[in-house]
Tab-separated table of C-alpha atoms in Angstrom:
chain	number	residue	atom	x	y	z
A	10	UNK	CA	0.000	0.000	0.000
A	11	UNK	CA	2.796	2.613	1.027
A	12	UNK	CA	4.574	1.619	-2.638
A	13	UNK	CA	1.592	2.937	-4.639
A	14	UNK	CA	1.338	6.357	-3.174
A	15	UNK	CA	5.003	6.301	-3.895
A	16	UNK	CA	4.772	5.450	-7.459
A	17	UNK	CA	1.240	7.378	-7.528
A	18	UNK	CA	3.478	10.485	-6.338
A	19	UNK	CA	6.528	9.811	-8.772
A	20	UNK	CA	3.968	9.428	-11.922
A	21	UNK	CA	2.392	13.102	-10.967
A	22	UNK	CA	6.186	14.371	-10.217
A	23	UNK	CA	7.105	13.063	-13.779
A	24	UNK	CA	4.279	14.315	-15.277
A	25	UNK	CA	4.571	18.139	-13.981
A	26	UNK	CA	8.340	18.142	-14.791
A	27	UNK	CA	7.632	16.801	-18.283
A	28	UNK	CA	6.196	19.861	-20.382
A	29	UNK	CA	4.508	17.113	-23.160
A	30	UNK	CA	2.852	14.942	-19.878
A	31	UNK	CA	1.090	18.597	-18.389
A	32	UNK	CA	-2.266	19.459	-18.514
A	33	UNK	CA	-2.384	21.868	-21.156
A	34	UNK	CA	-6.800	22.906	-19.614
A	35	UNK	CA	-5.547	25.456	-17.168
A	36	UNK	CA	-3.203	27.084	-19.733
A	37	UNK	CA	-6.250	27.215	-21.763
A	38	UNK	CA	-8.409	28.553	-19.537
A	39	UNK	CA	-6.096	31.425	-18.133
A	40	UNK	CA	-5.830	32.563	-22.095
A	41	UNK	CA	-9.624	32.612	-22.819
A	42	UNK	CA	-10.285	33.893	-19.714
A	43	UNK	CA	-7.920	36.606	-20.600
A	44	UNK	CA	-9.524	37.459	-24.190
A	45	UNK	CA	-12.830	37.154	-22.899
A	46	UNK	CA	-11.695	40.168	-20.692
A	47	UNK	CA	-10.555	42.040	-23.817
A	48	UNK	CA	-13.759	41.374	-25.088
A	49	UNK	CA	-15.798	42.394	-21.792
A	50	UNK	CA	-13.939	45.702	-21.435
A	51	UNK	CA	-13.849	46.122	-25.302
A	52	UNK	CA	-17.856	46.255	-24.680
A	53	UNK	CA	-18.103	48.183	-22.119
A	54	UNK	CA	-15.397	51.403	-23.683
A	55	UNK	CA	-17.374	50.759	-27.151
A	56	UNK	CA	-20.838	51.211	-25.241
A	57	UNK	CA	-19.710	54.012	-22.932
A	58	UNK	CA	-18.198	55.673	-26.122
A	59	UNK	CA	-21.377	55.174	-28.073
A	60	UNK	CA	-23.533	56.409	-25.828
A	61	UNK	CA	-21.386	59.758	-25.440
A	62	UNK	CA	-20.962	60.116	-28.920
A	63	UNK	CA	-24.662	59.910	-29.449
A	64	UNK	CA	-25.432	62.600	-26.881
A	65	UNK	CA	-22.783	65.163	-27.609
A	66	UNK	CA	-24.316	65.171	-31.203
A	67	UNK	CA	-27.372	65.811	-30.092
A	68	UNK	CA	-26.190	68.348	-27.488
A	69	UNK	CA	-25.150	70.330	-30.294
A	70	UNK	CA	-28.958	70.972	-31.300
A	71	UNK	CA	-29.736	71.804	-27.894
A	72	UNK	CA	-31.306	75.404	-27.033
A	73	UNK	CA	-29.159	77.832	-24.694
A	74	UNK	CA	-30.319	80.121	-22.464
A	75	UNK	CA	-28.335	82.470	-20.039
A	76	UNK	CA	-27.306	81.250	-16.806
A	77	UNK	CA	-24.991	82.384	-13.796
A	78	UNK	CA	-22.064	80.320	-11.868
A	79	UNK	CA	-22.948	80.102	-7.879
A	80	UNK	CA	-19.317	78.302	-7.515
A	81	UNK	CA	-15.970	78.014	-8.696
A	82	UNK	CA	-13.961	75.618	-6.649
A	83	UNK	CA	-10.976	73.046	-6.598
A	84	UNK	CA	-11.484	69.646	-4.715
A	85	UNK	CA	-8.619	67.837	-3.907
A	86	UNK	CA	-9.058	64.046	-3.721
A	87	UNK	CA	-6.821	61.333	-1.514
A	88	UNK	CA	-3.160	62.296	-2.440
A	89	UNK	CA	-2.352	59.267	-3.258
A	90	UNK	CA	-4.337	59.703	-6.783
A	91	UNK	CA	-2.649	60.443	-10.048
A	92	UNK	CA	-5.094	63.135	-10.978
A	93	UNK	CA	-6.306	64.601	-7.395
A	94	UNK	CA	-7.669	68.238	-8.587
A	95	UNK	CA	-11.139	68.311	-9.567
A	96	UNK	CA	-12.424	71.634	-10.986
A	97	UNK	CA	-15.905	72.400	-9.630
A	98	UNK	CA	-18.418	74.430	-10.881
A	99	UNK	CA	-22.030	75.266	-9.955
A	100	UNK	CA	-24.187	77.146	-12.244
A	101	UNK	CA	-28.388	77.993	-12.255
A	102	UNK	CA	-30.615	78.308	-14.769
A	103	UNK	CA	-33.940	79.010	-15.610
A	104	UNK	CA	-36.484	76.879	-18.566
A	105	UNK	CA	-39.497	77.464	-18.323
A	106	UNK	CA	-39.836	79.797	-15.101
A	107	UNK	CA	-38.642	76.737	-13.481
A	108	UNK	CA	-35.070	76.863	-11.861
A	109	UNK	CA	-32.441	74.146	-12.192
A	110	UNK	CA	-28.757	73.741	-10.852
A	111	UNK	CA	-26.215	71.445	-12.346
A	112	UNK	CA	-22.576	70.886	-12.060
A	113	UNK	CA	-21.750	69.592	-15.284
A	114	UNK	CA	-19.092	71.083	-17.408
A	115	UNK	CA	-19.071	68.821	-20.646
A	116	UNK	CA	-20.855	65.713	-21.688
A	117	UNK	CA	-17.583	63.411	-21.170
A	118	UNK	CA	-17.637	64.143	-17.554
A	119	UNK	CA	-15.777	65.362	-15.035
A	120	UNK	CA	-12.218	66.376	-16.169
A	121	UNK	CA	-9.055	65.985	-13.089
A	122	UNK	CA	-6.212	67.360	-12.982
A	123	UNK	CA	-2.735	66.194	-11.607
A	124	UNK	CA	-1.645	69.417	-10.877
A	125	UNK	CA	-3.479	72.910	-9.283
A	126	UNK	CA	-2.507	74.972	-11.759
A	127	UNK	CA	-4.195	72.765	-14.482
A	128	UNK	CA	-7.160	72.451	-12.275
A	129	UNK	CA	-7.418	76.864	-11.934
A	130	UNK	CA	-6.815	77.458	-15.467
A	131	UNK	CA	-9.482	74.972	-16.305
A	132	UNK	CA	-11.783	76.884	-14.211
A	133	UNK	CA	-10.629	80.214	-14.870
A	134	UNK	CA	-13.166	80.960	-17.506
A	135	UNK	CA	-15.795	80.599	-15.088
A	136	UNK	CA	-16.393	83.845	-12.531
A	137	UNK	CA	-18.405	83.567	-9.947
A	138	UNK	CA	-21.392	85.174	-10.298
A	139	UNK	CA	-20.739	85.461	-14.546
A	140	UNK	CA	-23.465	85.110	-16.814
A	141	UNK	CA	-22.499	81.631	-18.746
A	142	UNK	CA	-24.083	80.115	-21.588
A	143	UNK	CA	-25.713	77.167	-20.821
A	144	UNK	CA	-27.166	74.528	-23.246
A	145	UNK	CA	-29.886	72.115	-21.819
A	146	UNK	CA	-31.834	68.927	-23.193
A	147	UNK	CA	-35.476	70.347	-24.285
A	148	UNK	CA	-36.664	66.916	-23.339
A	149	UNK	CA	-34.580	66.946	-19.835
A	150	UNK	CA	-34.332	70.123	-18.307
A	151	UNK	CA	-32.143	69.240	-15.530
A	152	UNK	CA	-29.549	68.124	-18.298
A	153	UNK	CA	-27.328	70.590	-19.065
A	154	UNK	CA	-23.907	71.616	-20.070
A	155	UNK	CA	-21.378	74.270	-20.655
A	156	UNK	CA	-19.554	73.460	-23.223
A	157	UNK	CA	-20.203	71.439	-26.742
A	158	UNK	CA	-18.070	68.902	-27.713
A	159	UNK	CA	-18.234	66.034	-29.319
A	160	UNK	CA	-16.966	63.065	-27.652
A	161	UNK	CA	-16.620	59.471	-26.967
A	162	UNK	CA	-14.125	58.725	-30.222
A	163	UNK	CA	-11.442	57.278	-28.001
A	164	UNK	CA	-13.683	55.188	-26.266
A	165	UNK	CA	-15.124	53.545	-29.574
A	166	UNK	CA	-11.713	53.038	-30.963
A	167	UNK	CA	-9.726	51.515	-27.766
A	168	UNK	CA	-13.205	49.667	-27.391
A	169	UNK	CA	-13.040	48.204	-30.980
A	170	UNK	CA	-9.162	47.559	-30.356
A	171	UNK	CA	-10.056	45.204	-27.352
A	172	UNK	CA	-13.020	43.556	-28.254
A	173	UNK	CA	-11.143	42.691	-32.138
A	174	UNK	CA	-8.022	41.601	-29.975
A	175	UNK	CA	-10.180	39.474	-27.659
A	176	UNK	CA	-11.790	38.143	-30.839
A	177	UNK	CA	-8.797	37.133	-32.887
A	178	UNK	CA	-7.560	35.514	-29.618
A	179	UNK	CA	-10.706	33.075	-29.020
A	180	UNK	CA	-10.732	32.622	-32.919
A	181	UNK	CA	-7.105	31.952	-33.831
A	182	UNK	CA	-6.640	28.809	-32.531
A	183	UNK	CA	-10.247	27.773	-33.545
A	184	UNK	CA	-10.128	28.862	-36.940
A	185	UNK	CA	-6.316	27.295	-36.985
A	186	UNK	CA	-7.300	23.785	-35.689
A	187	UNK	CA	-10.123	23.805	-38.160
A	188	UNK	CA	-7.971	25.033	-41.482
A	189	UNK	CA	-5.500	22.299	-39.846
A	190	UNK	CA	-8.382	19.326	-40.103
A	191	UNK	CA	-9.263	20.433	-43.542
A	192	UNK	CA	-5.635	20.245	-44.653
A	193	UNK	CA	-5.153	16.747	-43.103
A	194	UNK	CA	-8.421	15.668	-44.372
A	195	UNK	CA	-7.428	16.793	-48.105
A	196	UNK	CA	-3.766	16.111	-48.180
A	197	UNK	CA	-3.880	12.523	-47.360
């Protein structure tokens, strides 16, 4: 009995040291597991990107009406960030004779800053107080921003780079076995 968990032992010692004996699954598995993350995040940035693309076109059709900035600040996130300064800027308006309040700058978000300085000359063009031009959704109101832009470009093209990436990974090997039976199947 104590001679086969010996041997049992040596076999799975032989077999780990001997790259042709290994299982070749987990290798496998850690690869498409890999591309399927390509293609996951590939998703995602093409969606996110999309979906700004598609409203910073229609921002540009928006109506504007005259509004006024109630703050102009810098917030300074955990120091340990890369990009700790965020620029922060409350303006009012008025559709409607009803009054709304929004902080947001530009339909890609919030911009930060790794530095102050950036961070006050982004804000700089916004006084406190100032009248500011501010372009709303007709349909939404309480959406509204600053500045036009169109956006979400980068997203859709390091999205497509991933998800294509993740793609030829999953396919390669598929498509390469397959050509590979054909060729056998033909040659022979």
């Amino acid at each position: 009995m104590h001679s086969s968990r010996n041997e049992s032992k040596e076999r799975i010692e032989m077999s780990l040291n001997n790259p042709d004996r290994r299982p070749q699954s987990t290798n496998i598995s850690c690869v498409t597991f890999l591309f399927l993350l390509f293609i996951s995040s590939g998703s995602l940035l093409t969606f996110w990107g999309t979906s700004a693309l598609k409203e910073s076109r229609a921002s540009l059709n928006w109506p504007a009406v005259t509004g006024k900035v109630m703050n102009v600040d810098i917030f300074v996130q955990d120091s340990e960030e890369i990009y700790p300064y965020i620029p922060y800027i409350t303006y009012q308006y008025v559709v409607d004779d009803k009054k709304y309040t929004s902080r947001r700058v530009r339909i890609a978000g919030e911009y930060t800053y790794g530095n102050e300085c950036a961070a006050r000359n982004a804000v700089s063009m916004y006084a406190l107080n100032a009248p500011v031009t501010v372009y709303y959704d007709p349909e939404e109101p309480e959406q509204a921003l600053l500045e036009h832009q169109i956006t979400g470009y980068g997203n859709l093209i390091v999205g497509g780079i991933f998800t294509g990436a993740g793609l030829i990974g999953i396919l390669f090997p598929i498509m390469s076995k397959k050509r590979g039976q054909l060729v056998g199947k033909y040659s022979g």
